[in-house]
Amino acid sequence: MELTKGEILVLEQVAKGNKSLKEIALALKKSEPQVYVYVKNLADKSLIELTNGDIEPKRMPHLSLLLQLLSKIPNLTPILEGPGIPIFTAMLKPSTIEEISNETGYKKTAIYKRLQEARKRSLVRKKLTTFEINDKMWAGLKETLEEIKKSELKTDNRIPASAIIYYKKRDEIVFSSKEELDAVKTAFSAYQDYGIGLLTITHFYYLPKKALTKEDILKHSLYIIEKDMDTRYLIFIALFYTKYKKEFKIKHQILMNIGAVLAGGEVKGYPKYQEIKDRAEVYKIEV
């Protein structure tokens, strides 16, 4: 969830009990048309409703927590505006600047600048090369960010309400739907283009529309398995990974576990070697 300075200032006023355009415009020393633009943007993001000039926040856990935070802690706008919320959400677990950049899509310089501001207020702590939220001093912020992340993994304006989201950031999303959609098929839905056909009632998609590499398709498959550990899908990942292994540079625990199984070992929750071998013979893949 990305919010502009103006949008956060409006939410701050709503948190203080000011719910009319006129009251908020006076408090912010801005014109009503200016405030209306911020309010309209918040409504478009499904955070508030505007009725006859009165603003009513939606009843959602992450928004309620954000409003509580804004009402209790002064001058949070410079921290949270623009890339702030996505950057700090990426630090719910210890992350390097490069990992934050990969997850959010923001440049390292923008991340570093926001981290400098946050460290002045002891909002984050650094351990060697990683950063994470300082939950001892900012427990309320961490809880808010956790709820924001949960909410964002459930809904997105780019896809149908019934779709399941596996991965998303500002400029891309991996999801599934039972509908035929105008999006790029990826993960298990794309395997048939590489000689590994499988029938599913669910379609796996990627947006924005672009040509995907084999590495993209494998990476998207891993996002799905991380959320839905399905033995059948693990077998197909093993086949796709084995068939094109020389082309991949991805390092991931799931691939390491699959490698252990293919070497004759056993990993809890993973298919047995013979199961993978039997299916590989169908597609003439050597394991």
Coordinates of C-alpha atoms in Angstrom, one line a residue:
M1 CA 0.0 0.0 0.0
E2 CA 1.5 3.3 -1.1
L3 CA 0.1 6.6 0.2
T4 CA 1.1 10.1 -0.8
K5 CA 1.8 12.9 1.7
G6 CA -1.6 14.4 1.1
E7 CA -3.4 11.1 1.6
I8 CA -1.7 10.4 4.9
L9 CA -2.4 13.9 6.2
V10 CA -6.1 13.4 5.4
L11 CA -6.1 10.1 7.2
E12 CA -4.4 11.8 10.2
Q13 CA -7.2 14.3 10.3
V14 CA -9.8 11.5 10.1
A15 CA -8.0 9.8 13.0
K16 CA -8.4 13.0 15.0
G17 CA -12.1 13.0 14.4
N18 CA -12.3 15.6 11.5
K19 CA -14.4 13.9 8.9
S20 CA -15.7 16.7 6.7
L21 CA -13.9 18.2 3.7
K22 CA -14.3 21.7 5.1
E23 CA -12.8 20.7 8.5
I24 CA -9.9 18.9 7.0
A25 CA -9.2 21.8 4.5
L26 CA -9.1 24.2 7.4
A27 CA -6.8 22.0 9.5
L28 CA -4.4 21.4 6.6
K29 CA -4.6 25.0 5.4
K30 CA -5.5 23.9 1.9
S31 CA -8.5 24.5 -0.4
E32 CA -11.4 22.1 -0.4
P33 CA -10.7 21.1 -4.1
Q34 CA -7.1 20.1 -3.1
V35 CA -8.4 18.0 -0.2
Y36 CA -11.0 16.5 -2.4
V37 CA -8.3 15.1 -4.7
Y38 CA -6.7 13.3 -1.8
V39 CA -10.0 12.0 -0.6
K40 CA -10.9 10.8 -4.1
N41 CA -7.6 8.9 -4.3
L42 CA -8.2 7.3 -0.9
A43 CA -11.7 6.3 -2.0
D44 CA -10.2 4.8 -5.2
K45 CA -7.9 2.7 -3.0
S46 CA -11.0 1.4 -1.1
L47 CA -9.9 3.0 2.2
I48 CA -12.7 5.5 2.7
E49 CA -16.1 6.4 1.5
L50 CA -17.2 10.0 0.8
T51 CA -20.9 10.8 1.3
N52 CA -22.3 14.3 1.1
G53 CA -18.9 15.8 2.0
D54 CA -18.4 13.5 5.0
I55 CA -15.6 11.0 5.1
E56 CA -16.0 7.5 6.6
P57 CA -13.1 5.1 6.9
K58 CA -13.8 1.5 5.8
R59 CA -14.0 -1.1 8.5
M60 CA -10.8 -3.0 7.9
P61 CA -8.2 -4.2 10.5
H62 CA -5.2 -2.7 8.7
L63 CA -6.8 0.7 8.3
S64 CA -8.1 0.8 11.9
L65 CA -4.6 0.1 13.1
L66 CA -3.1 2.8 10.8
L67 CA -5.6 5.4 12.0
Q68 CA -4.8 4.5 15.7
L69 CA -1.1 4.9 14.9
L70 CA -1.6 8.3 13.2
S71 CA -3.6 9.5 16.1
K72 CA -1.0 8.5 18.7
I73 CA 2.3 9.3 17.1
P74 CA 3.0 12.8 15.6
N75 CA 4.7 13.5 12.4
L76 CA 4.6 10.0 10.8
T77 CA 4.0 11.4 7.3
P78 CA 7.7 11.8 6.4
I79 CA 8.3 8.2 7.3
L80 CA 5.3 6.6 5.7
E81 CA 4.6 8.7 2.6
G82 CA 5.5 7.4 -0.9
P83 CA 7.6 4.3 -0.7
G84 CA 7.6 4.3 3.1
I85 CA 4.9 1.7 3.8
P86 CA 6.1 -0.8 1.2
I87 CA 9.8 -0.4 2.3
F88 CA 9.0 -1.0 6.0
T89 CA 6.6 -3.9 5.2
A90 CA 9.5 -5.6 3.4
M91 CA 11.4 -5.3 6.7
L92 CA 9.0 -7.4 8.8
K93 CA 11.7 -9.9 8.5
P94 CA 15.5 -9.0 8.5
S95 CA 16.3 -7.9 4.9
T96 CA 19.2 -6.4 3.1
I97 CA 18.8 -3.2 1.0
E98 CA 19.1 -5.4 -2.1
E99 CA 16.3 -7.8 -0.9
I100 CA 14.1 -4.8 -0.1
S101 CA 14.7 -3.4 -3.6
N102 CA 13.9 -6.8 -5.2
E103 CA 10.7 -7.1 -3.2
T104 CA 9.4 -3.5 -3.6
G105 CA 10.8 -2.5 -6.9
Y106 CA 12.3 0.7 -5.5
K107 CA 15.8 1.9 -6.2
K108 CA 18.5 1.3 -3.5
T109 CA 19.1 5.0 -3.2
A110 CA 15.4 5.7 -2.3
I111 CA 15.5 2.9 0.2
Y112 CA 18.7 4.0 1.8
K113 CA 17.3 7.6 2.1
R114 CA 14.2 6.3 3.9
L115 CA 16.2 4.1 6.2
Q116 CA 18.3 7.0 7.3
E117 CA 15.2 9.0 8.2
A118 CA 13.8 5.9 10.1
R119 CA 16.9 5.3 12.1
K120 CA 16.8 8.8 13.4
R121 CA 13.6 7.8 15.2
S122 CA 14.8 4.3 16.1
L123 CA 12.2 2.8 13.8
V124 CA 14.5 0.2 12.4
R125 CA 17.5 -1.7 13.7
K126 CA 20.5 -2.9 11.7
K127 CA 22.2 -6.2 12.2
L128 CA 25.3 -6.5 10.0
T129 CA 23.9 -6.0 6.5
T130 CA 20.2 -6.5 7.3
F131 CA 17.5 -4.1 8.6
E132 CA 14.2 -4.9 10.4
I133 CA 11.5 -3.0 12.3
N134 CA 12.4 -2.2 15.9
D135 CA 9.4 -3.9 17.4
K136 CA 10.6 -3.1 21.0
M137 CA 9.9 0.6 20.4
W138 CA 7.5 0.4 17.4
A139 CA 5.3 -2.6 18.2
G140 CA 2.2 -0.8 17.0
L141 CA 3.8 0.0 13.6
K142 CA 4.9 -3.6 13.1
E143 CA 1.4 -4.9 13.9
T144 CA 0.0 -2.3 11.4
L145 CA 2.4 -3.4 8.7
E146 CA 1.6 -7.1 9.2
E147 CA -2.1 -6.4 8.7
I148 CA -1.4 -4.3 5.6
K149 CA 0.6 -7.2 4.2
K150 CA -2.2 -9.6 4.9
S151 CA -4.7 -7.3 3.3
E152 CA -2.5 -6.8 0.2
L153 CA -2.1 -10.6 -0.3
K154 CA -5.9 -10.9 -0.5
T155 CA -7.0 -8.2 -2.9
D156 CA -5.7 -6.2 -5.8
N157 CA -7.5 -3.9 -8.2
R158 CA -5.7 -5.5 -11.2
I159 CA -7.4 -8.9 -10.8
P160 CA -10.8 -10.4 -10.0
A161 CA -11.9 -10.5 -6.4
S162 CA -12.0 -14.3 -6.5
A163 CA -8.4 -14.6 -7.6
I164 CA -5.7 -15.9 -5.2
I165 CA -2.5 -13.8 -5.0
Y166 CA 0.8 -15.6 -4.5
Y167 CA 3.2 -12.7 -5.0
K168 CA 2.9 -9.0 -5.6
K169 CA 4.8 -5.8 -5.6
R170 CA 4.2 -2.4 -7.0
D171 CA 4.7 -3.3 -10.7
E172 CA 3.9 -7.0 -10.9
I173 CA 1.7 -9.8 -9.5
V174 CA 1.4 -13.6 -9.7
F175 CA -2.1 -15.0 -9.1
S176 CA -4.5 -17.7 -10.0
S177 CA -8.1 -17.7 -11.2
K178 CA -10.6 -20.2 -12.6
E179 CA -11.5 -17.6 -15.2
E180 CA -9.8 -17.2 -18.6
L181 CA -8.2 -13.7 -18.3
D182 CA -6.2 -11.3 -20.5
A183 CA -3.0 -11.9 -18.6
V184 CA 0.2 -14.0 -19.2
K185 CA 0.0 -17.6 -18.2
T186 CA 2.8 -18.6 -16.0
A187 CA 4.0 -21.3 -13.6
F188 CA 2.2 -24.6 -14.1
S189 CA -0.1 -23.1 -16.7
A190 CA 3.0 -22.4 -18.9
Y191 CA 4.7 -25.7 -18.6
Q192 CA 2.8 -27.1 -21.6
D193 CA 4.7 -24.7 -23.8
Y194 CA 7.9 -26.6 -22.7
G195 CA 6.7 -30.1 -23.3
I196 CA 5.3 -30.7 -19.8
G197 CA 1.5 -30.6 -20.1
L198 CA -0.8 -30.9 -17.1
L199 CA -4.5 -30.4 -16.7
T200 CA -5.7 -28.1 -14.0
I201 CA -9.0 -26.3 -13.4
T202 CA -7.0 -23.3 -12.1
H203 CA -5.1 -20.9 -14.4
F204 CA -1.9 -19.3 -13.1
Y205 CA -1.2 -15.8 -14.3
Y206 CA 1.3 -12.9 -14.3
L207 CA 0.8 -9.2 -14.9
P208 CA 1.9 -7.0 -16.5
K209 CA 1.8 -8.7 -19.9
K210 CA 5.3 -9.5 -21.2
A211 CA 7.3 -12.4 -22.5
L212 CA 8.5 -14.6 -19.6
T213 CA 11.7 -16.5 -19.4
K214 CA 12.0 -20.1 -18.1
E215 CA 13.6 -18.6 -15.0
D216 CA 10.6 -16.3 -14.5
I217 CA 8.2 -19.3 -14.8
L218 CA 10.2 -21.4 -12.3
K219 CA 10.4 -18.4 -9.9
H220 CA 6.6 -18.0 -10.1
S221 CA 6.1 -21.7 -9.5
L222 CA 8.1 -21.4 -6.3
Y223 CA 5.9 -18.4 -5.1
I224 CA 2.9 -20.7 -5.5
I225 CA 4.4 -23.6 -3.7
E226 CA 5.4 -21.4 -0.8
K227 CA 1.8 -20.6 -0.3
D228 CA 0.2 -23.9 -1.3
M229 CA 2.5 -26.9 -0.7
D230 CA 0.9 -29.4 -3.1
T231 CA 2.8 -32.7 -3.8
R232 CA 1.5 -32.8 -7.4
Y233 CA 2.9 -29.4 -8.1
L234 CA 6.2 -30.3 -6.4
I235 CA 6.6 -33.2 -8.9
F236 CA 6.0 -30.9 -11.9
I237 CA 8.5 -28.3 -10.5
A238 CA 11.0 -31.1 -10.2
L239 CA 10.4 -32.1 -13.9
F240 CA 10.7 -28.5 -15.1
Y241 CA 13.7 -27.8 -13.0
T242 CA 15.5 -31.0 -14.1
K243 CA 14.7 -30.5 -17.8
Y244 CA 16.2 -27.0 -17.9
K245 CA 18.5 -27.1 -14.9
K246 CA 21.6 -25.8 -16.8
E247 CA 19.7 -22.6 -17.6
F248 CA 18.7 -21.7 -14.0
K249 CA 20.6 -19.6 -11.5
I250 CA 17.9 -19.5 -8.8
K251 CA 18.9 -20.7 -5.3
H252 CA 15.9 -21.7 -3.2
Q253 CA 15.3 -24.1 -0.3
I254 CA 12.6 -25.9 -2.2
L255 CA 14.9 -26.6 -5.1
M256 CA 17.6 -27.8 -2.7
N257 CA 15.0 -30.2 -1.2
I258 CA 14.0 -31.4 -4.6
G259 CA 17.7 -32.0 -5.4
A260 CA 18.1 -34.0 -2.2
V261 CA 15.1 -36.2 -3.2
L262 CA 16.5 -36.7 -6.8
A263 CA 19.8 -37.8 -5.2
G264 CA 17.9 -40.6 -3.4
G265 CA 17.1 -38.9 -0.1
E266 CA 13.8 -38.3 1.6
V267 CA 12.4 -34.9 2.6
K268 CA 9.2 -34.7 4.7
G269 CA 6.3 -33.4 2.7
Y270 CA 8.0 -34.0 -0.6
P271 CA 7.3 -36.7 -3.2
K272 CA 9.5 -39.8 -3.3
Y273 CA 12.1 -40.2 -5.9
Q274 CA 10.2 -43.0 -7.7
E275 CA 7.1 -40.8 -8.0
I276 CA 9.1 -38.1 -9.8
K277 CA 10.9 -40.8 -11.9
D278 CA 7.6 -42.4 -13.0
R279 CA 6.2 -39.0 -14.1
A280 CA 9.5 -38.1 -15.8
E281 CA 9.3 -41.2 -18.0
V282 CA 6.0 -40.0 -19.4
Y283 CA 7.6 -36.7 -20.6
K284 CA 10.9 -38.4 -21.6
I285 CA 12.9 -36.4 -19.0
E286 CA 16.0 -38.0 -17.5
V287 CA 16.2 -37.6 -13.7

